[in-house]
Amino acid sequence: MKLDFIHDIQRAYRKVVDSMSRPGLITNLKDEAAKVDLEAGCFPSTLVLAAMLLDTEVTFKVVSEKEEETTRWINQLTYAKADAAERADFVFVLYDKAEDELGQILRRVKTGSLIDPHDSATIIVEADAVTDGCDFKLTGSGIEEANYVNVSVNGNWMEVRQQQNAEFPMGVDLIFVDKNHHLLCLPRTTQILSEGRKL
Amino acid sequence: MQIHYNFAFFDEGSKREIRRATLKAIAIPGYQVPFASREMPIARGWGTGGLQLTLSLIGKDDVLKVIDQGSDESVNAVNIKKLVMKTAGIKTTEETQEATIIQSRHRIPEIPLTEGQILVLQVPLPEPLRDYEPSEYNTKRLHAEKEYSGAWLMLFEQIMKYGHMASDFDHPVMVENRYVMAPSPIPRFDNPKMHYSKALILLGAGREKKIYAVPPYTKVVSLAFDDYPFEVESFEDKHCRLCGATGVYLDELFNEETGETYYQCNDTSYCLSRLNEQSESRGVQHG
Ligand SMILES: [Zn+2]
C-alpha cells in the first residue's frame, strides 16, 4: 500500500479534526484515498479512516452485503476485532446499504452513559454525495451561526439520530464520506433543521 | 504493508489512542475523556498531556509555537520545541499569527486566534470539582448528574472569606450550559478568550490521562453570581513599560533600587512584535 501510515494518516486526521470541530465544513481525503491500492469492498477513504482510528483496543462492525469481505480486510489492516453492532466502537455503514439501513443501525448502536458518554459508537457512513447545499441547516457547537449541507443518504436516519442524541451528553457521532472522498462530520452536538422541520 | 513506529517520538498506537479521545472530546465539549497513556520519556510537570496532544496532531506542514507562562523562551518552552523539531522536523515560530499549532501553559496569547489554528493547553489538574470531592468515582457522577452545587459553594466560600472570588487562575467555566470545566491555570483575564473562540482549543492532562476540548464557536461562561459578577484582572490605568500596551495581561515587577513598581506584557512575543512595529514605523518616518 502506498498510503503512508504516518504522514498520510496524520494529514487525514487533521481533516477529520477540522470537520468534527466545525460541523458542516466539508474536507477532502482524495490525496490520501488515492494511495489506497486495496479493493476491500468499501470506499478508499473509508479504509483511510479505519487505518487512522482502529487497532486492537477497539472493535468494529461492517454493515454491507459484503460484510464478511470488508470485515476481513479491515481486520487485516488494523488488527481490530469485529463485534456486534450493539457493542462496536466503530460502525461502518457501506455504500451498498439498504434504503433504510442507517436508521435501523442507529437504533442499535451504543450511545454511552451519562457517566461515560464517550463509550459510544462512531458511525462511518458511505454516501453518494456530501456537498455544500441548503437541504440541511446545521447549528450547534463549532458553528458560528449556521452551516448548510446536502447529504444524499435516504431513509429516516435523521429522526433516529435525533432520538439517540436526545439525552446529551449521550449520543452518536457520524462521519460521512462520499465517492469523491468528501468528508463531513455530524457530532452529537449538531442540530439539523431540514425543510423547516427541526430534527 | 509496512507500519513504521516511533515517528515524532511517539508510537502510532499511542497517537491513535489520543486521536480517538480527541475526536470524542470535540463531540462532547467540556467533558473529560479518559485515555490510556503510555509513559513519556520526559519528566512529568513538563506538560506531557499537552505534548501528547501536539505530537498526535503535528505534521510536516505545521508551524509550532510553544509558550510557557507567556514566554516563548522559557526552558520548558525551548525544550519542548527542540524535542518536536528534532523528532518531527517541524518549523517553529514565536509569532502567534504564523503558528498552526500553539502549545501553551498558563496563557492564551494576546493576539486573537484564527480559524486555521489549534490551541493546545497543558493541564495539571483537569477536575474542577476535585477540591471538595477527592474521589474520581464521585466527581464523574456529579458531572453525569450536572450536580454542580459544590462548585458554586466553593465560589461562595471565597466571597465570604475574601469579599470576592479569589481564584486568580483556573477559574471554573461552564461549557455549552452542560459541563463545568477547568480552563487550566490561565489567568481570569484569559477566560473570556475561550468563549466563541475561532480556534479549536484542546486541553490535555498527562498525569490524570484526560483530554477535553472547547470547539470553535462554543459557549464558555465563567462561573459567577448575579451580585458577584465575574471580573477579569483590571490593568485599567496601567501600561507596558516597554511597548506601552494597555488592555493586555501585565506582569507587575518591582525595581529594588528605585523602589518603583512597573508593568510589562506577560505575553513576551506580543510585546516584542509591538516593539518591532514601533521601531519600523519610526524608521519609515525618519527615512
Ligand atoms: Zn509590552
Short mmCIF file of C-alpha atoms and ligand atoms in Angstrom, two decimals:
data_model
loop_
_atom_site.label_atom_id
_atom_site.label_comp_id
_atom_site.label_asym_id
_atom_site.label_seq_id
_atom_site.Cartn_x
_atom_site.Cartn_y
_atom_site.Cartn_z
CA MET A 1 0.00 0.00 0.00
CA LYS A 2 1.34 3.39 -1.00
CA LEU A 3 -0.53 5.00 1.85
CA ASP A 4 1.99 6.31 4.37
CA PHE A 5 0.72 5.22 7.76
CA ILE A 6 2.39 8.12 9.50
CA HIS A 7 2.23 11.21 7.31
CA ASP A 8 -0.84 10.50 5.19
CA ILE A 9 -2.78 9.36 8.21
CA GLN A 10 -1.70 12.49 10.11
CA ARG A 11 -2.89 14.72 7.28
CA ALA A 12 -6.18 12.86 7.03
CA TYR A 13 -6.64 13.03 10.79
CA ARG A 14 -6.31 16.81 10.79
CA LYS A 15 -9.10 16.99 8.21
CA VAL A 16 -11.29 14.86 10.47
CA VAL A 17 -10.43 17.16 13.39
CA ASP A 18 -11.38 20.17 11.26
CA SER A 19 -14.65 18.66 10.14
CA MET A 20 -15.54 17.33 13.59
CA SER A 21 -14.87 20.65 15.30
CA ARG A 22 -16.67 22.65 12.57
CA PRO A 23 -19.71 20.57 11.62
CA GLY A 24 -20.71 21.38 8.08
CA LEU A 25 -17.15 22.02 6.99
CA ILE A 26 -16.55 19.53 4.19
CA THR A 27 -12.95 18.40 3.84
CA ASN A 28 -11.44 16.11 1.23
CA LEU A 29 -9.44 12.91 1.63
CA LYS A 30 -8.66 12.45 -2.07
CA ASP A 31 -4.86 12.67 -1.76
CA GLU A 32 -4.82 10.01 0.92
CA ALA A 33 -7.53 7.87 -0.71
CA ALA A 34 -5.57 7.89 -3.99
CA LYS A 35 -2.80 5.94 -2.26
CA VAL A 36 -5.08 3.14 -1.12
CA ASP A 37 -4.49 0.25 -3.53
CA LEU A 38 -6.69 -2.29 -1.83
CA GLU A 39 -10.06 -3.42 -3.09
CA ALA A 40 -11.84 -4.09 0.17
CA GLY A 41 -15.44 -3.57 -0.87
CA CYS A 42 -15.59 -0.06 0.57
CA PHE A 43 -14.52 3.45 -0.40
CA PRO A 44 -10.77 4.04 -0.14
CA SER A 45 -11.49 6.96 2.19
CA THR A 46 -13.29 4.53 4.49
CA LEU A 47 -10.11 2.49 4.70
CA VAL A 48 -8.11 5.62 5.47
CA LEU A 49 -10.44 6.25 8.42
CA ALA A 50 -10.14 2.63 9.55
CA ALA A 51 -6.35 2.81 9.45
CA MET A 52 -6.48 6.10 11.36
CA LEU A 53 -8.78 5.05 14.18
CA LEU A 54 -8.79 1.28 14.60
CA ASP A 55 -6.45 -1.11 16.38
CA THR A 56 -6.63 -3.93 18.90
CA GLU A 57 -8.01 -1.56 21.55
CA VAL A 58 -11.34 -1.09 19.75
CA THR A 59 -13.99 -3.11 17.92
CA PHE A 60 -15.95 -2.53 14.73
CA LYS A 61 -18.96 -3.66 12.75
CA VAL A 62 -19.46 -3.52 8.98
CA VAL A 63 -22.98 -3.08 7.61
CA SER A 64 -22.95 -4.21 3.99
CA GLU A 65 -23.84 -7.03 1.63
CA LYS A 66 -20.11 -7.70 1.57
CA GLU A 67 -19.82 -7.54 5.33
CA GLU A 68 -17.60 -10.60 5.52
CA GLU A 69 -15.13 -9.46 2.90
CA THR A 70 -14.75 -5.90 4.19
CA THR A 71 -14.60 -7.10 7.79
CA ARG A 72 -11.70 -9.36 6.88
CA TRP A 73 -9.80 -6.57 5.14
CA ILE A 74 -10.28 -4.11 7.99
CA ASN A 75 -9.19 -6.73 10.48
CA GLN A 76 -6.05 -7.49 8.46
CA LEU A 77 -5.28 -3.82 8.08
CA THR A 78 -5.82 -2.74 11.70
CA TYR A 79 -5.96 -5.93 13.82
CA ALA A 80 -9.21 -4.63 15.32
CA LYS A 81 -11.82 -7.29 16.03
CA ALA A 82 -15.36 -7.28 14.68
CA ASP A 83 -18.21 -7.20 17.18
CA ALA A 84 -22.00 -6.88 17.22
CA ALA A 85 -23.50 -3.51 16.29
CA GLU A 86 -24.66 -3.09 19.90
CA ARG A 87 -21.09 -3.25 21.21
CA ALA A 88 -18.90 -1.98 18.37
CA ASP A 89 -16.88 1.21 18.89
CA PHE A 90 -16.89 1.94 15.16
CA VAL A 91 -19.69 1.03 12.78
CA PHE A 92 -19.08 1.22 9.03
CA VAL A 93 -22.27 1.59 7.02
CA LEU A 94 -21.18 0.98 3.45
CA TYR A 95 -22.44 2.31 0.15
CA ASP A 96 -24.45 -0.81 -0.72
CA LYS A 97 -26.55 -0.50 2.42
CA ALA A 98 -30.29 -0.97 2.04
CA GLU A 99 -32.62 2.00 1.76
CA ASP A 100 -33.24 2.46 5.46
CA GLU A 101 -30.32 0.61 6.95
CA LEU A 102 -28.63 3.61 8.54
CA GLY A 103 -31.73 4.43 10.56
CA GLN A 104 -32.04 0.81 11.66
CA ILE A 105 -28.43 0.51 12.71
CA LEU A 106 -28.54 3.83 14.58
CA ARG A 107 -31.23 2.35 16.81
CA ARG A 108 -28.91 -0.46 17.83
CA VAL A 109 -25.53 1.14 18.42
CA LYS A 110 -24.25 2.17 21.83
CA THR A 111 -24.74 5.79 22.89
CA GLY A 112 -22.66 5.72 26.08
CA SER A 113 -23.97 6.52 29.54
CA LEU A 114 -24.33 9.75 31.47
CA ILE A 115 -21.22 8.75 33.40
CA ASP A 116 -19.24 7.58 30.36
CA PRO A 117 -20.75 9.36 27.37
CA HIS A 118 -17.57 8.71 25.39
CA ASP A 119 -18.30 4.98 25.45
CA SER A 120 -20.46 5.42 22.38
CA ALA A 121 -20.24 4.34 18.76
CA THR A 122 -18.78 6.42 15.96
CA ILE A 123 -20.62 5.73 12.72
CA ILE A 124 -18.80 6.00 9.40
CA VAL A 125 -21.31 6.28 6.58
CA GLU A 126 -20.62 5.99 2.86
CA ALA A 127 -22.86 8.41 0.98
CA ASP A 128 -23.44 9.07 -2.69
CA ALA A 129 -22.60 12.73 -2.27
CA VAL A 130 -21.85 15.11 0.55
CA THR A 131 -21.83 18.70 -0.66
CA ASP A 132 -22.44 22.27 0.34
CA GLY A 133 -26.10 22.97 -0.20
CA CYS A 134 -29.25 24.05 1.51
CA ASP A 135 -31.07 20.81 2.41
CA PHE A 136 -29.82 20.72 5.98
CA LYS A 137 -29.28 23.70 8.21
CA LEU A 138 -26.76 22.85 10.92
CA THR A 139 -26.38 24.68 14.21
CA GLY A 140 -24.61 23.95 17.48
CA SER A 141 -21.12 23.86 18.95
CA GLY A 142 -18.46 24.55 16.32
CA ILE A 143 -20.79 26.56 14.08
CA GLU A 144 -20.68 30.35 14.07
CA GLU A 145 -24.28 30.90 13.01
CA ALA A 146 -25.42 28.14 10.69
CA ASN A 147 -23.86 25.84 8.10
CA TYR A 148 -25.74 24.37 5.16
CA VAL A 149 -25.08 20.98 3.55
CA ASN A 150 -26.64 18.28 1.40
CA VAL A 151 -26.23 14.64 2.40
CA SER A 152 -27.60 12.10 -0.05
CA VAL A 153 -28.49 9.28 2.27
CA ASN A 154 -32.08 8.06 2.19
CA GLY A 155 -34.31 6.95 4.98
CA ASN A 156 -35.32 8.21 8.37
CA TRP A 157 -31.83 8.25 9.85
CA MET A 158 -32.16 11.89 10.88
CA GLU A 159 -35.15 11.15 13.10
CA VAL A 160 -33.39 8.18 14.67
CA ARG A 161 -30.22 10.19 15.17
CA GLN A 162 -32.28 12.86 16.87
CA GLN A 163 -33.80 10.28 19.23
CA GLN A 164 -30.41 8.77 20.03
CA ASN A 165 -28.94 12.21 20.74
CA ALA A 166 -31.89 13.47 22.75
CA GLU A 167 -30.21 12.91 26.09
CA PHE A 168 -26.95 14.80 25.68
CA PRO A 169 -24.13 14.04 26.53
CA MET A 170 -25.14 10.54 25.44
CA GLY A 171 -25.30 10.07 21.69
CA VAL A 172 -23.62 9.01 18.48
CA ASP A 173 -21.17 10.84 16.25
CA LEU A 174 -21.40 10.44 12.47
CA ILE A 175 -18.68 10.73 9.85
CA PHE A 176 -19.86 10.76 6.23
CA VAL A 177 -17.58 10.09 3.28
CA ASP A 178 -18.68 10.17 -0.33
CA LYS A 179 -17.50 8.78 -3.67
CA ASN A 180 -15.38 11.85 -4.25
CA HIS A 181 -13.70 11.49 -0.85
CA HIS A 182 -15.54 14.40 0.72
CA LEU A 183 -15.82 14.19 4.49
CA LEU A 184 -18.48 15.66 6.75
CA CYS A 185 -18.95 15.14 10.47
CA LEU A 186 -22.14 15.40 12.47
CA PRO A 187 -21.15 15.12 16.13
CA ARG A 188 -23.94 14.66 18.68
CA THR A 189 -23.96 18.40 19.42
CA THR A 190 -25.14 19.34 15.92
CA GLN A 191 -28.80 20.21 15.45
CA ILE A 192 -30.19 19.53 11.98
CA LEU A 193 -33.03 21.55 10.53
CA SER A 194 -34.46 20.06 7.37
CA GLU A 195 -37.10 21.78 5.24
CA GLY A 196 -38.43 23.69 8.16
CA ARG A 197 -38.64 20.63 10.40
CA LYS A 198 -36.30 20.53 13.34
CA LEU A 199 -34.63 17.15 13.54
CA MET B 1 2.25 -3.30 4.01
CA GLN B 2 4.64 -1.74 6.41
CA ILE B 3 3.79 0.15 9.54
CA HIS B 4 6.53 2.35 10.91
CA TYR B 5 6.81 3.05 14.56
CA ASN B 6 8.15 5.77 16.76
CA PHE B 7 8.00 8.71 14.42
CA ALA B 8 7.63 12.01 16.25
CA PHE B 9 8.82 10.42 19.46
CA PHE B 10 5.53 8.78 19.95
CA ASP B 11 4.42 5.43 18.62
CA GLU B 12 1.48 5.25 16.25
CA GLY B 13 -0.61 3.22 18.71
CA SER B 14 -0.36 5.96 21.31
CA LYS B 15 -1.26 8.54 18.70
CA ARG B 16 -4.35 6.56 17.71
CA GLU B 17 -5.48 6.41 21.33
CA ILE B 18 -5.03 10.18 21.73
CA ARG B 19 -6.74 10.82 18.40
CA ARG B 20 -9.79 8.74 19.29
CA ALA B 21 -10.08 10.53 22.62
CA THR B 22 -9.65 13.93 20.95
CA LEU B 23 -12.50 13.34 18.49
CA LYS B 24 -14.76 12.27 21.37
CA ALA B 25 -13.71 15.34 23.35
CA ILE B 26 -14.66 17.61 20.43
CA ALA B 27 -18.05 15.88 20.19
CA ILE B 28 -18.72 16.35 23.93
CA PRO B 29 -17.46 19.86 24.72
CA GLY B 30 -16.09 20.26 28.25
CA TYR B 31 -16.29 16.55 29.10
CA GLN B 32 -13.04 14.93 30.25
CA VAL B 33 -12.38 11.93 28.04
CA PRO B 34 -10.09 9.36 29.70
CA PHE B 35 -7.32 7.83 27.63
CA ALA B 36 -4.73 5.15 28.12
CA SER B 37 -1.45 6.99 28.40
CA ARG B 38 1.90 5.48 27.79
CA GLU B 39 4.81 6.83 29.75
CA MET B 40 6.62 9.63 28.01
CA PRO B 41 10.38 9.57 28.47
CA ILE B 42 10.37 13.07 29.89
CA ALA B 43 9.82 14.23 33.42
CA ARG B 44 6.31 14.93 34.45
CA GLY B 45 5.40 18.51 35.10
CA TRP B 46 6.66 19.26 31.64
CA GLY B 47 3.16 19.03 30.39
CA THR B 48 3.04 15.57 28.93
CA GLY B 49 -0.71 15.92 28.27
CA GLY B 50 -0.16 18.94 26.07
CA LEU B 51 2.85 17.36 24.42
CA GLN B 52 0.96 14.16 23.61
CA LEU B 53 -1.81 16.19 22.02
CA THR B 54 0.68 18.21 19.99
CA LEU B 55 2.51 15.09 18.79
CA SER B 56 -0.76 13.43 17.80
CA LEU B 57 -1.71 16.47 15.71
CA ILE B 58 1.50 17.72 14.20
CA GLY B 59 2.72 17.10 10.66
CA LYS B 60 5.34 18.34 8.25
CA ASP B 61 3.22 21.29 7.14
CA ASP B 62 2.73 22.65 10.63
CA VAL B 63 4.32 25.63 12.31
CA LEU B 64 4.52 25.24 16.07
CA LYS B 65 4.62 27.89 18.76
CA VAL B 66 5.28 26.91 22.37
CA ILE B 67 4.67 29.30 25.22
CA ASP B 68 5.22 28.77 28.89
CA GLN B 69 3.61 31.34 31.20
CA GLY B 70 3.64 33.91 28.41
CA SER B 71 7.21 33.31 27.32
CA ASP B 72 8.49 31.56 24.21
CA GLU B 73 11.96 31.39 25.68
CA SER B 74 11.47 29.63 28.99
CA VAL B 75 13.47 26.45 29.47
CA ASN B 76 10.29 24.39 29.22
CA ALA B 77 9.12 26.01 26.01
CA VAL B 78 12.54 25.75 24.38
CA ASN B 79 12.96 22.10 25.36
CA ILE B 80 9.55 21.13 24.02
CA LYS B 81 10.25 22.95 20.76
CA LYS B 82 13.65 21.26 20.43
CA LEU B 83 12.11 17.89 21.05
CA VAL B 84 9.39 18.33 18.45
CA MET B 85 11.79 19.83 15.91
CA LYS B 86 14.31 17.04 16.37
CA THR B 87 11.82 14.23 16.11
CA ALA B 88 9.38 15.58 13.55
CA GLY B 89 11.37 18.23 11.67
CA ILE B 90 8.68 20.80 12.27
CA LYS B 91 9.06 24.54 11.80
CA THR B 92 8.63 26.66 14.91
CA THR B 93 7.79 30.29 15.38
CA GLU B 94 7.33 32.88 18.08
CA GLU B 95 4.77 34.82 16.03
CA THR B 96 1.28 33.87 17.11
CA GLN B 97 -0.16 34.61 13.65
CA GLU B 98 2.30 32.27 11.88
CA ALA B 99 1.56 29.26 14.05
CA THR B 100 -0.84 26.48 13.10
CA ILE B 101 -0.49 24.77 16.48
CA ILE B 102 0.13 26.72 19.67
CA GLN B 103 1.03 24.71 22.73
CA SER B 104 0.75 26.77 25.87
CA ARG B 105 0.93 26.59 29.61
CA HIS B 106 -0.81 29.25 31.72
CA ARG B 107 -1.74 31.73 28.95
CA ILE B 108 -3.83 32.27 25.85
CA PRO B 109 -1.92 34.64 23.53
CA GLU B 110 -2.97 38.29 23.34
CA ILE B 111 -3.36 38.23 19.56
CA PRO B 112 -6.78 36.76 18.74
CA LEU B 113 -6.55 33.22 17.42
CA THR B 114 -7.91 32.34 13.99
CA GLU B 115 -9.87 29.50 12.39
CA GLY B 116 -6.75 27.86 11.00
CA GLN B 117 -5.17 27.41 14.41
CA ILE B 118 -5.38 24.86 17.20
CA LEU B 119 -4.53 25.90 20.76
CA VAL B 120 -3.23 23.08 22.97
CA LEU B 121 -3.31 23.84 26.68
CA GLN B 122 -1.36 21.85 29.23
CA VAL B 123 -3.43 20.90 32.23
CA PRO B 124 -2.04 19.84 35.61
CA LEU B 125 -5.42 19.32 37.33
CA PRO B 126 -8.31 18.66 34.96
CA GLU B 127 -11.03 18.09 37.55
CA PRO B 128 -12.71 21.37 38.62
CA LEU B 129 -14.59 19.60 41.43
CA ARG B 130 -11.55 17.92 42.97
CA ASP B 131 -11.08 20.47 45.77
CA TYR B 132 -14.23 19.38 47.53
CA GLU B 133 -14.62 15.88 46.16
CA PRO B 134 -11.44 13.78 46.26
CA SER B 135 -12.93 10.69 44.65
CA GLU B 136 -12.83 10.34 40.87
CA TYR B 137 -15.72 7.89 41.10
CA ASN B 138 -17.82 10.61 42.74
CA THR B 139 -16.79 13.53 40.54
CA LYS B 140 -17.72 11.50 37.45
CA ARG B 141 -21.17 11.02 38.97
CA LEU B 142 -21.50 14.70 39.81
CA HIS B 143 -20.71 15.59 36.19
CA ALA B 144 -23.14 12.93 34.97
CA GLU B 145 -25.95 14.43 37.06
CA LYS B 146 -24.87 18.03 36.33
CA GLU B 147 -24.70 18.38 40.10
CA TYR B 148 -22.55 21.46 40.49
CA SER B 149 -23.72 22.91 43.79
CA GLY B 150 -20.26 22.13 45.20
CA ALA B 151 -18.58 24.29 42.56
CA TRP B 152 -20.89 27.16 43.46
CA LEU B 153 -20.31 26.58 47.16
CA MET B 154 -16.55 26.91 46.65
CA LEU B 155 -17.02 30.29 44.97
CA PHE B 156 -19.46 31.35 47.69
CA GLU B 157 -16.95 30.46 50.39
CA GLN B 158 -14.29 32.53 48.62
CA ILE B 159 -16.60 35.53 48.63
CA MET B 160 -17.40 35.04 52.32
CA LYS B 161 -13.72 34.81 53.11
CA TYR B 162 -12.17 37.43 50.82
CA GLY B 163 -15.10 39.57 49.76
CA HIS B 164 -14.59 38.50 46.15
CA MET B 165 -13.96 35.39 44.07
CA ALA B 166 -10.35 34.57 44.79
CA SER B 167 -9.46 32.12 42.07
CA ASP B 168 -6.90 34.15 40.14
CA PHE B 169 -6.09 31.20 37.91
CA ASP B 170 -8.09 28.24 36.67
CA HIS B 171 -11.41 29.92 37.45
CA PRO B 172 -14.05 27.31 36.52
CA VAL B 173 -16.20 27.75 33.43
CA MET B 174 -19.48 26.28 32.21
CA VAL B 175 -19.26 24.89 28.67
CA GLU B 176 -22.39 24.88 26.48
CA ASN B 177 -24.58 25.03 29.59
CA ARG B 178 -23.61 21.45 30.40
CA TYR B 179 -20.16 20.79 31.85
CA VAL B 180 -18.22 22.69 34.46
CA MET B 181 -14.64 22.67 33.22
CA ALA B 182 -11.20 23.67 34.48
CA PRO B 183 -9.80 26.06 31.86
CA SER B 184 -6.24 25.14 33.03
CA PRO B 185 -4.24 27.63 35.12
CA ILE B 186 -4.76 30.61 32.82
CA PRO B 187 -5.48 33.95 34.50
CA ARG B 188 -9.12 35.02 34.72
CA PHE B 189 -8.11 37.60 32.11
CA ASP B 190 -7.91 34.81 29.51
CA ASN B 191 -11.19 33.06 30.34
CA PRO B 192 -13.30 35.25 28.01
CA LYS B 193 -10.98 34.34 25.11
CA MET B 194 -12.37 30.80 25.24
CA HIS B 195 -15.92 31.94 24.62
CA TYR B 196 -16.77 31.62 20.95
CA SER B 197 -13.08 31.20 20.11
CA LYS B 198 -12.38 30.99 16.39
CA ALA B 199 -9.69 28.37 17.08
CA LEU B 200 -10.24 24.85 18.37
CA ILE B 201 -8.94 24.56 21.95
CA LEU B 202 -7.70 21.16 23.17
CA LEU B 203 -6.71 20.53 26.77
CA GLY B 204 -4.51 17.64 27.86
CA ALA B 205 -3.70 16.30 31.33
CA GLY B 206 -0.91 13.72 31.16
CA ARG B 207 -0.81 12.53 34.74
CA GLU B 208 -4.57 12.22 35.06
CA LYS B 209 -4.87 10.90 31.48
CA LYS B 210 -7.69 13.17 30.38
CA ILE B 211 -8.35 15.09 27.19
CA TYR B 212 -11.07 17.66 26.83
CA ALA B 213 -11.99 20.29 24.28
CA VAL B 214 -13.64 23.58 23.57
CA PRO B 215 -14.62 23.50 19.90
CA PRO B 216 -14.74 26.79 17.99
CA TYR B 217 -17.86 28.92 18.43
CA THR B 218 -18.78 27.30 21.70
CA LYS B 219 -20.34 28.95 24.71
CA VAL B 220 -17.93 29.25 27.63
CA VAL B 221 -19.13 31.17 30.69
CA SER B 222 -17.04 31.79 33.81
CA LEU B 223 -18.94 30.77 36.94
CA ALA B 224 -20.20 33.77 38.91
CA PHE B 225 -23.11 35.06 40.95
CA ASP B 226 -25.51 37.80 39.89
CA ASP B 227 -24.42 40.02 42.75
CA TYR B 228 -20.77 38.96 42.44
CA PRO B 229 -20.17 39.01 38.69
CA PHE B 230 -17.07 37.51 37.14
CA GLU B 231 -14.39 40.11 36.64
CA VAL B 232 -11.06 39.84 34.89
CA GLU B 233 -7.92 41.32 36.36
CA SER B 234 -8.01 45.04 35.73
CA PHE B 235 -4.93 46.81 34.45
CA GLU B 236 -7.03 49.87 33.73
CA ASP B 237 -4.64 52.72 34.33
CA LYS B 238 -1.52 50.68 33.68
CA HIS B 239 0.55 50.07 30.59
CA CYS B 240 3.55 48.05 29.49
CA ARG B 241 6.80 49.80 30.30
CA LEU B 242 8.40 48.51 27.10
CA CYS B 243 5.78 48.74 24.37
CA GLY B 244 3.13 50.89 26.01
CA ALA B 245 0.36 48.30 25.51
CA THR B 246 -2.86 48.62 27.50
CA GLY B 247 -5.73 46.18 27.85
CA VAL B 248 -3.41 43.17 27.95
CA TYR B 249 -2.31 40.91 30.80
CA LEU B 250 0.58 42.65 32.56
CA ASP B 251 3.19 41.30 34.97
CA GLU B 252 3.86 43.52 37.96
CA LEU B 253 7.58 44.00 38.51
CA PHE B 254 9.48 45.74 41.25
CA ASN B 255 12.71 47.65 40.87
CA GLU B 256 14.60 47.16 44.12
CA GLU B 257 16.99 50.03 43.51
CA THR B 258 14.41 52.71 42.87
CA GLY B 259 11.58 51.11 44.83
CA GLU B 260 9.42 51.63 41.79
CA THR B 261 6.62 49.27 40.65
CA TYR B 262 6.22 48.88 36.91
CA TYR B 263 4.40 46.67 34.42
CA GLN B 264 5.33 44.61 31.42
CA CYS B 265 3.40 42.48 28.91
CA ASN B 266 3.25 38.88 30.13
CA ASP B 267 3.00 37.73 26.50
CA THR B 268 6.59 38.43 25.50
CA SER B 269 6.23 37.68 21.79
CA TYR B 270 3.30 40.11 21.62
CA CYS B 271 5.44 42.75 23.32
CA LEU B 272 8.37 42.10 21.02
CA SER B 273 6.31 42.31 17.84
CA ARG B 274 4.86 45.63 19.04
CA LEU B 275 8.36 46.92 19.71
CA ASN B 276 9.46 45.82 16.23
CA GLU B 277 6.47 47.51 14.63
CA GLN B 278 7.17 50.70 16.54
CA SER B 279 10.82 50.80 15.52
CA GLU B 280 9.89 50.06 11.90
CA SER B 281 7.35 52.87 11.72
CA ARG B 282 9.85 55.17 13.37
CA GLY B 283 12.37 54.09 10.74
CA VAL B 284 9.88 54.96 7.99
CA GLN B 285 9.22 58.36 9.48
CA HIS B 286 12.89 59.16 9.78
CA GLY B 287 13.90 57.59 6.48
ZN ZN C 1 4.66 45.21 26.06
#
